[in-house]
Amino acid sequence: MKKMIRCGLVIALVAVSCSTFSQSQSSAKAPEYKVDASWPKALPNNWILGQVAGVATDKNDHVWIIHRPLTITDDEKGATLTPKRSKCCIPAPPVLEFDKKGNLLQAWGGPGNGYNWPKNEHGIYIDPNGNVWVGGNDQADHMILKFTQQGKFLLQIGSPGASLGSNDTTQLGRPAHMNVDPIANEVYIADGYLNKRVIVFDSNTGNYKRHWGAYGNMPSDEKIPNFNPTSTQFANPVHCVRLMKDNTLFVCDRANNRIQVFEKSGKFIREMAFETDTKGSGSVWDLIPADSNQKYILIADGTNNEITVIERDTGRKLSSFGRSGRNAGEFHWVHNIAVDSEGSVYTTEVDTGKRAQKFMRTQ
């Protein structure tokens, strides 16, 4: 009897040990983060940021943001008024480049010759060749722009004015985000706040290639209810598009609380829903791979104001960080997200958030 009990204890201990090891191994793989409250450093020239509506990293681990100078209130830009209201501040140029320590390297952007600068800046992307893509989501912003890193204009797709609907092949509809495939020289556009589709153009010439809606079907501009993760159509806004290493395309259907995954051709593969009880502006605002192997995805959720960590292949939620608030590490309308080669995460906030933050990977 004693021998049987002893054996049972051994078996039980082994089982507990194996279970604990398995759980710790699993949790060890999931990334964890800590806010760097010192990033970025103070801006020069008495500058201040408005709503920060996009963030991206380049191959040098420089961090690019785009903000909305027109969202800066008179109280915030008192130094520009006549007569002056206060000593501070002056709106910064819309596009700013930082190093990963938070030092400002350069700033540029705004109206110029040969292109139509958006009235309400939205989204920034640095392609593998180092070109800077920006968009806008004002009622008249139906275009995206391509620049060199020094701000030289290269290409405009679409034009301001009236949108022509989700099946037009020349005009956009308040585009939210873009991603370039350097092999095929194609730019994928999340289009957008007015249109309900993904549309693809040649990234060098701007020539139309193809477009599709939810499930790879023909998009429709029919008005249908939001917050339906099985909706036959994308909701507004179609807020992000991310091309993965395995040539799958992840699309943020923000107000339907879901991600849809496609082949580059537009063929539907699968979908994943998140925080499906979320109303407001929905739960899937942006996403980015967390690691070089793209095993994990980070989702920016600007309604619940958190960053969610999921397994890319299964959609299983592993953890989250952040909450609604004004302190470092908290969010108000977290809008976009980027990751550098060390796994550090950069976030931006719109509405009255008006800031960028850095989170260092600790595990």
Short mmCIF file of C-alpha atoms in Angstrom, two decimals:
data_model
loop_
_atom_site.label_atom_id
_atom_site.label_comp_id
_atom_site.label_asym_id
_atom_site.label_seq_id
_atom_site.Cartn_x
_atom_site.Cartn_y
_atom_site.Cartn_z
CA MET A 1 0.00 0.00 0.00
CA LYS A 2 2.85 2.38 0.83
CA LYS A 3 4.54 1.55 -2.44
CA MET A 4 1.35 2.32 -4.36
CA ILE A 5 0.94 5.67 -2.59
CA ARG A 6 4.59 6.53 -3.23
CA CYS A 7 4.18 5.73 -6.93
CA GLY A 8 1.00 7.76 -7.09
CA LEU A 9 2.77 10.74 -5.57
CA VAL A 10 5.60 10.42 -8.05
CA ILE A 11 3.17 10.29 -10.95
CA ALA A 12 1.25 13.27 -9.57
CA LEU A 13 4.43 15.28 -9.09
CA VAL A 14 5.60 14.48 -12.60
CA ALA A 15 2.22 15.49 -13.98
CA VAL A 16 2.25 18.78 -12.08
CA SER A 17 5.85 19.42 -13.09
CA CYS A 18 5.11 18.74 -16.77
CA SER A 19 2.01 20.91 -16.67
CA THR A 20 3.87 23.80 -15.05
CA PHE A 21 6.74 23.48 -17.52
CA SER A 22 4.34 23.47 -20.46
CA GLN A 23 2.50 26.56 -19.24
CA SER A 24 5.70 28.47 -18.48
CA GLN A 25 7.14 27.55 -21.86
CA SER A 26 3.98 28.80 -23.55
CA SER A 27 3.89 32.06 -21.57
CA ALA A 28 7.61 32.61 -22.11
CA LYS A 29 7.04 32.86 -25.84
CA ALA A 30 4.40 35.57 -25.63
CA PRO A 31 5.96 39.05 -25.79
CA GLU A 32 5.62 41.47 -22.89
CA TYR A 33 6.20 45.22 -22.82
CA LYS A 34 7.04 48.15 -20.57
CA VAL A 35 6.41 51.80 -21.42
CA ASP A 36 9.41 54.09 -21.99
CA ALA A 37 8.04 57.31 -20.54
CA SER A 38 11.06 59.31 -21.80
CA TRP A 39 10.24 58.73 -25.50
CA PRO A 40 10.16 60.84 -27.57
CA LYS A 41 12.31 63.72 -26.40
CA ALA A 42 10.93 67.24 -26.30
CA LEU A 43 10.37 68.78 -29.73
CA PRO A 44 12.51 71.76 -30.77
CA ASN A 45 11.34 75.11 -32.16
CA ASN A 46 8.47 75.48 -29.70
CA TRP A 47 6.64 72.79 -31.72
CA ILE A 48 3.59 70.84 -30.59
CA LEU A 49 1.71 67.85 -32.02
CA GLY A 50 -1.94 67.56 -32.92
CA GLN A 51 -3.73 64.25 -33.35
CA VAL A 52 -1.05 61.70 -34.28
CA ALA A 53 -2.70 59.67 -37.03
CA GLY A 54 0.02 57.29 -38.14
CA VAL A 55 3.33 55.66 -37.20
CA ALA A 56 5.83 53.51 -39.11
CA THR A 57 9.40 52.27 -38.78
CA ASP A 58 12.04 52.00 -41.50
CA LYS A 59 14.99 49.64 -42.07
CA ASN A 60 17.21 51.85 -39.87
CA ASP A 61 14.78 51.59 -36.95
CA HIS A 62 13.84 55.23 -37.39
CA VAL A 63 10.32 56.03 -36.30
CA TRP A 64 8.06 58.12 -38.53
CA ILE A 65 4.84 59.75 -37.43
CA ILE A 66 2.24 61.86 -39.17
CA HIS A 67 0.07 64.27 -37.21
CA ARG A 68 -2.73 66.75 -37.91
CA PRO A 69 -1.63 70.37 -37.41
CA LEU A 70 -5.18 71.61 -38.00
CA THR A 71 -6.40 69.76 -34.89
CA ILE A 72 -4.23 71.92 -32.63
CA THR A 73 -6.46 74.30 -30.67
CA ASP A 74 -5.91 78.05 -30.25
CA ASP A 75 -5.08 77.36 -26.63
CA GLU A 76 -2.31 74.96 -27.72
CA LYS A 77 -0.89 77.20 -30.48
CA GLY A 78 -1.13 80.47 -28.59
CA ALA A 79 2.32 81.59 -29.79
CA THR A 80 1.05 81.78 -33.38
CA LEU A 81 -1.89 84.07 -32.70
CA THR A 82 -1.97 87.82 -33.29
CA PRO A 83 -1.60 89.15 -30.71
CA LYS A 84 0.15 86.24 -29.00
CA ARG A 85 -1.97 84.39 -26.48
CA SER A 86 0.91 82.57 -24.79
CA LYS A 87 4.59 81.68 -25.11
CA CYS A 88 3.80 78.22 -26.49
CA CYS A 89 3.33 76.66 -29.01
CA ILE A 90 3.76 76.33 -32.80
CA PRO A 91 2.33 73.40 -34.84
CA ALA A 92 5.07 71.02 -35.99
CA PRO A 93 5.26 70.01 -39.67
CA PRO A 94 3.01 67.00 -40.38
CA VAL A 95 5.73 64.36 -40.95
CA LEU A 96 8.41 63.80 -38.30
CA GLU A 97 11.29 61.30 -38.22
CA PHE A 98 12.84 60.17 -34.91
CA ASP A 99 15.63 57.79 -34.02
CA LYS A 100 14.78 55.01 -31.58
CA LYS A 101 16.14 57.08 -28.69
CA GLY A 102 13.50 59.71 -29.40
CA ASN A 103 15.71 62.36 -31.02
CA LEU A 104 13.99 64.29 -33.81
CA LEU A 105 15.94 63.91 -37.05
CA GLN A 106 13.84 65.91 -39.50
CA ALA A 107 10.33 67.20 -40.16
CA TRP A 108 8.53 68.18 -43.35
CA GLY A 109 5.22 68.02 -45.18
CA GLY A 110 2.21 70.13 -46.05
CA PRO A 111 0.91 71.68 -49.27
CA GLY A 112 3.34 71.97 -52.20
CA ASN A 113 3.65 72.07 -55.96
CA GLY A 114 2.45 69.13 -58.02
CA TYR A 115 0.36 67.33 -55.42
CA ASN A 116 -2.68 67.70 -53.17
CA TRP A 117 -1.77 67.51 -49.49
CA PRO A 118 -4.64 66.00 -47.44
CA LYS A 119 -6.78 68.21 -45.26
CA ASN A 120 -6.87 65.61 -42.47
CA GLU A 121 -3.71 63.50 -42.42
CA HIS A 122 -4.22 59.77 -41.90
CA GLY A 123 -1.70 56.94 -42.08
CA ILE A 124 2.00 56.73 -42.87
CA TYR A 125 4.00 53.84 -44.30
CA ILE A 126 7.70 53.45 -45.20
CA ASP A 127 8.14 50.99 -48.05
CA PRO A 128 11.17 48.65 -48.37
CA ASN A 129 12.85 51.16 -50.69
CA GLY A 130 12.55 53.87 -48.06
CA ASN A 131 9.77 55.84 -49.73
CA VAL A 132 7.23 57.57 -47.49
CA TRP A 133 3.52 57.08 -48.21
CA VAL A 134 0.82 59.21 -46.57
CA GLY A 135 -2.95 59.51 -46.83
CA GLY A 136 -5.86 61.54 -45.54
CA ASN A 137 -9.45 60.97 -44.44
CA ASP A 138 -11.13 64.37 -44.74
CA GLN A 139 -14.45 64.34 -46.61
CA ALA A 140 -12.52 65.52 -49.71
CA ASP A 141 -9.36 63.40 -49.21
CA HIS A 142 -9.56 60.71 -51.88
CA MET A 143 -5.85 60.22 -52.58
CA ILE A 144 -2.56 58.90 -51.23
CA LEU A 145 0.89 60.44 -51.79
CA LYS A 146 4.39 59.02 -52.15
CA PHE A 147 7.56 60.95 -51.22
CA THR A 148 11.26 60.35 -50.73
CA GLN A 149 12.51 60.39 -47.16
CA GLN A 150 13.60 63.97 -47.71
CA GLY A 151 10.07 64.99 -48.69
CA LYS A 152 10.46 65.11 -52.49
CA PHE A 153 7.13 64.33 -54.16
CA LEU A 154 7.04 61.16 -56.30
CA LEU A 155 3.47 59.99 -56.95
CA GLN A 156 -0.18 60.73 -56.25
CA ILE A 157 -2.98 58.17 -56.63
CA GLY A 158 -6.49 59.64 -56.66
CA SER A 159 -7.43 63.27 -56.19
CA PRO A 160 -9.48 65.49 -53.86
CA GLY A 161 -13.09 66.28 -54.61
CA ALA A 162 -15.89 63.77 -54.95
CA SER A 163 -15.54 60.05 -54.42
CA LEU A 164 -16.83 57.82 -57.22
CA GLY A 165 -17.68 54.80 -55.08
CA SER A 166 -16.21 51.47 -54.07
CA ASN A 167 -15.95 50.10 -57.61
CA ASP A 168 -14.24 53.06 -59.29
CA THR A 169 -10.70 52.29 -60.48
CA THR A 170 -9.17 55.78 -60.40
CA GLN A 171 -10.49 57.56 -57.33
CA LEU A 172 -10.14 56.62 -53.67
CA GLY A 173 -12.63 57.17 -50.86
CA ARG A 174 -10.96 58.59 -47.75
CA PRO A 175 -8.13 55.99 -47.64
CA ALA A 176 -6.83 54.93 -44.24
CA HIS A 177 -3.63 52.92 -44.75
CA MET A 178 -1.30 51.37 -47.33
CA ASN A 179 1.32 48.62 -47.69
CA VAL A 180 3.76 48.01 -50.58
CA ASP A 181 4.74 44.65 -52.06
CA PRO A 182 8.27 45.34 -53.40
CA ILE A 183 8.40 42.12 -55.42
CA ALA A 184 5.31 42.87 -57.50
CA ASN A 185 5.68 46.68 -57.20
CA GLU A 186 2.13 46.94 -55.93
CA VAL A 187 0.60 49.14 -53.24
CA TYR A 188 -2.37 47.79 -51.27
CA ILE A 189 -4.71 50.45 -49.89
CA ALA A 190 -7.27 50.14 -47.09
CA ASP A 191 -9.98 52.26 -48.73
CA GLY A 192 -11.35 53.36 -46.34
CA TYR A 193 -13.56 55.77 -44.40
CA LEU A 194 -15.96 56.17 -47.34
CA ASN A 195 -15.26 53.26 -49.69
CA LYS A 196 -15.44 49.68 -48.42
CA ARG A 197 -12.64 47.79 -50.08
CA VAL A 198 -9.00 46.93 -50.58
CA ILE A 199 -7.64 48.35 -53.84
CA VAL A 200 -4.28 47.67 -55.48
CA PHE A 201 -2.22 49.91 -57.77
CA ASP A 202 1.22 49.76 -59.36
CA SER A 203 3.43 51.41 -56.74
CA ASN A 204 5.60 53.11 -59.36
CA THR A 205 3.10 54.25 -61.98
CA GLY A 206 -0.17 54.39 -60.04
CA ASN A 207 -1.93 52.17 -62.60
CA TYR A 208 -4.96 50.26 -61.30
CA LYS A 209 -4.57 46.51 -60.73
CA ARG A 210 -7.57 45.05 -58.81
CA HIS A 211 -9.90 45.55 -55.85
CA TRP A 212 -12.27 43.58 -53.62
CA GLY A 213 -14.57 43.80 -50.62
CA ALA A 214 -15.27 41.50 -47.68
CA TYR A 215 -14.76 37.78 -48.36
CA GLY A 216 -13.11 38.74 -51.67
CA ASN A 217 -16.45 39.71 -53.19
CA MET A 218 -17.44 42.80 -55.16
CA PRO A 219 -17.74 45.68 -52.68
CA SER A 220 -21.01 47.50 -52.17
CA ASP A 221 -21.74 51.00 -50.85
CA GLU A 222 -24.99 49.80 -49.33
CA LYS A 223 -25.53 51.12 -45.82
CA ILE A 224 -25.64 48.16 -43.45
CA PRO A 225 -25.30 47.96 -39.65
CA ASN A 226 -21.86 47.91 -38.03
CA PHE A 227 -20.54 45.58 -35.31
CA ASN A 228 -21.32 42.42 -37.24
CA PRO A 229 -18.26 40.12 -37.49
CA THR A 230 -20.00 38.00 -40.14
CA SER A 231 -21.15 40.92 -42.30
CA THR A 232 -21.08 40.34 -46.05
CA GLN A 233 -19.50 43.78 -46.50
CA PHE A 234 -16.69 45.72 -44.89
CA ALA A 235 -17.81 48.48 -42.56
CA ASN A 236 -16.33 51.97 -42.51
CA PRO A 237 -13.56 52.37 -41.93
CA VAL A 238 -11.51 49.69 -43.66
CA HIS A 239 -8.67 50.85 -41.46
CA CYS A 240 -5.48 48.88 -42.13
CA VAL A 241 -3.85 46.51 -44.57
CA ARG A 242 -0.70 44.51 -43.75
CA LEU A 243 1.20 42.17 -46.07
CA MET A 244 2.86 39.27 -44.26
CA LYS A 245 6.00 37.30 -45.15
CA ASP A 246 3.91 34.35 -46.33
CA ASN A 247 2.14 36.66 -48.83
CA THR A 248 -1.11 36.75 -46.92
CA LEU A 249 -2.85 40.09 -46.49
CA PHE A 250 -4.41 41.04 -43.14
CA VAL A 251 -7.18 43.67 -43.30
CA CYS A 252 -8.67 45.60 -40.36
CA ASP A 253 -12.46 45.75 -40.63
CA ARG A 254 -12.56 48.07 -37.65
CA ALA A 255 -16.26 48.64 -37.01
CA ASN A 256 -17.08 44.95 -37.56
CA ASN A 257 -14.57 43.95 -34.85
CA ARG A 258 -12.71 41.57 -37.13
CA ILE A 259 -9.64 40.84 -39.25
CA GLN A 260 -10.05 39.24 -42.65
CA VAL A 261 -7.14 37.41 -44.29
CA PHE A 262 -6.63 37.16 -48.06
CA GLU A 263 -4.26 35.95 -50.68
CA LYS A 264 -2.63 38.78 -52.64
CA SER A 265 -5.07 38.09 -55.45
CA GLY A 266 -7.98 38.95 -53.15
CA LYS A 267 -9.05 35.36 -52.52
CA PHE A 268 -10.51 35.07 -49.03
CA ILE A 269 -8.74 32.72 -46.60
CA ARG A 270 -10.20 33.21 -43.11
CA GLU A 271 -11.36 35.76 -40.55
CA MET A 272 -10.87 36.40 -36.84
CA ALA A 273 -13.20 38.38 -34.55
CA PHE A 274 -12.13 40.29 -31.42
CA GLU A 275 -14.02 41.91 -28.55
CA THR A 276 -17.28 41.46 -30.44
CA ASP A 277 -19.35 43.35 -27.85
CA THR A 278 -17.41 46.53 -28.66
CA LYS A 279 -19.46 49.37 -30.12
CA GLY A 280 -18.23 52.93 -30.62
CA SER A 281 -15.50 52.80 -33.28
CA GLY A 282 -14.91 49.05 -33.11
CA SER A 283 -12.01 47.00 -31.79
CA VAL A 284 -9.53 46.42 -34.67
CA TRP A 285 -7.90 49.75 -35.51
CA ASP A 286 -4.46 48.57 -36.63
CA LEU A 287 -2.23 45.51 -36.45
CA ILE A 288 1.44 44.66 -36.88
CA PRO A 289 3.56 41.49 -36.46
CA ALA A 290 5.28 41.55 -33.07
CA ASP A 291 8.31 39.47 -34.07
CA SER A 292 10.47 38.70 -37.09
CA ASN A 293 8.93 35.24 -37.43
CA GLN A 294 5.48 36.83 -37.43
CA LYS A 295 4.18 34.30 -34.94
CA TYR A 296 2.44 37.00 -32.91
CA ILE A 297 0.27 39.94 -33.95
CA LEU A 298 -0.33 43.13 -32.00
CA ILE A 299 -3.75 44.76 -32.42
CA ALA A 300 -4.35 48.41 -31.60
CA ASP A 301 -7.85 48.74 -30.14
CA GLY A 302 -8.75 52.42 -29.89
CA THR A 303 -12.18 51.90 -28.36
CA ASN A 304 -11.07 49.66 -25.50
CA ASN A 305 -7.72 51.49 -25.48
CA GLU A 306 -5.42 48.50 -25.27
CA ILE A 307 -2.91 46.59 -27.35
CA THR A 308 -3.86 42.93 -27.74
CA VAL A 309 -1.30 40.18 -28.33
CA ILE A 310 -2.59 37.26 -30.41
CA GLU A 311 -1.21 34.18 -32.11
CA ARG A 312 -1.24 34.93 -35.82
CA ASP A 313 -2.23 31.46 -37.01
CA THR A 314 -5.01 30.80 -34.51
CA GLY A 315 -6.19 34.27 -33.52
CA ARG A 316 -5.97 33.20 -29.87
CA LYS A 317 -5.62 36.13 -27.48
CA LEU A 318 -2.59 35.75 -25.23
CA SER A 319 -2.46 39.03 -23.35
CA SER A 320 -2.98 42.77 -23.58
CA PHE A 321 -1.49 45.95 -22.20
CA GLY A 322 -2.75 49.48 -21.69
CA ARG A 323 -6.08 50.93 -20.60
CA SER A 324 -7.99 54.18 -20.99
CA GLY A 325 -6.12 57.03 -19.36
CA ARG A 326 -3.64 59.88 -19.70
CA ASN A 327 -0.61 58.49 -17.89
CA ALA A 328 2.38 56.91 -19.59
CA GLY A 329 1.41 53.46 -20.83
CA GLU A 330 -2.27 54.33 -20.99
CA PHE A 331 -4.20 55.38 -24.10
CA HIS A 332 -6.89 57.63 -25.41
CA TRP A 333 -7.92 56.50 -28.89
CA VAL A 334 -4.81 54.50 -29.69
CA HIS A 335 -4.87 54.67 -33.47
CA ASN A 336 -1.80 53.10 -35.08
CA ILE A 337 1.08 50.82 -34.15
CA ALA A 338 4.60 50.00 -35.38
CA VAL A 339 7.46 47.73 -34.29
CA ASP A 340 11.24 48.07 -34.69
CA SER A 341 13.85 45.32 -35.16
CA GLU A 342 14.35 44.97 -31.40
CA GLY A 343 10.65 44.37 -30.85
CA SER A 344 9.91 47.77 -29.31
CA VAL A 345 6.39 48.99 -30.01
CA TYR A 346 5.38 52.52 -31.01
CA THR A 347 1.82 53.79 -30.72
CA THR A 348 -0.01 56.97 -31.69
CA GLU A 349 -3.24 58.53 -30.41
CA VAL A 350 -5.88 60.73 -32.02
CA ASP A 351 -8.90 62.65 -30.67
CA THR A 352 -7.47 64.47 -27.63
CA GLY A 353 -4.72 61.86 -27.08
CA LYS A 354 -2.33 63.73 -29.42
CA ARG A 355 0.85 61.81 -28.63
CA ALA A 356 3.22 58.98 -29.56
CA GLN A 357 4.52 56.41 -27.07
CA LYS A 358 7.19 53.69 -27.00
CA PHE A 359 6.94 50.32 -25.27
CA MET A 360 10.13 48.27 -24.86
CA ARG A 361 9.87 44.52 -25.16
CA THR A 362 10.86 42.88 -21.89
CA GLN A 363 10.22 39.24 -22.87
#
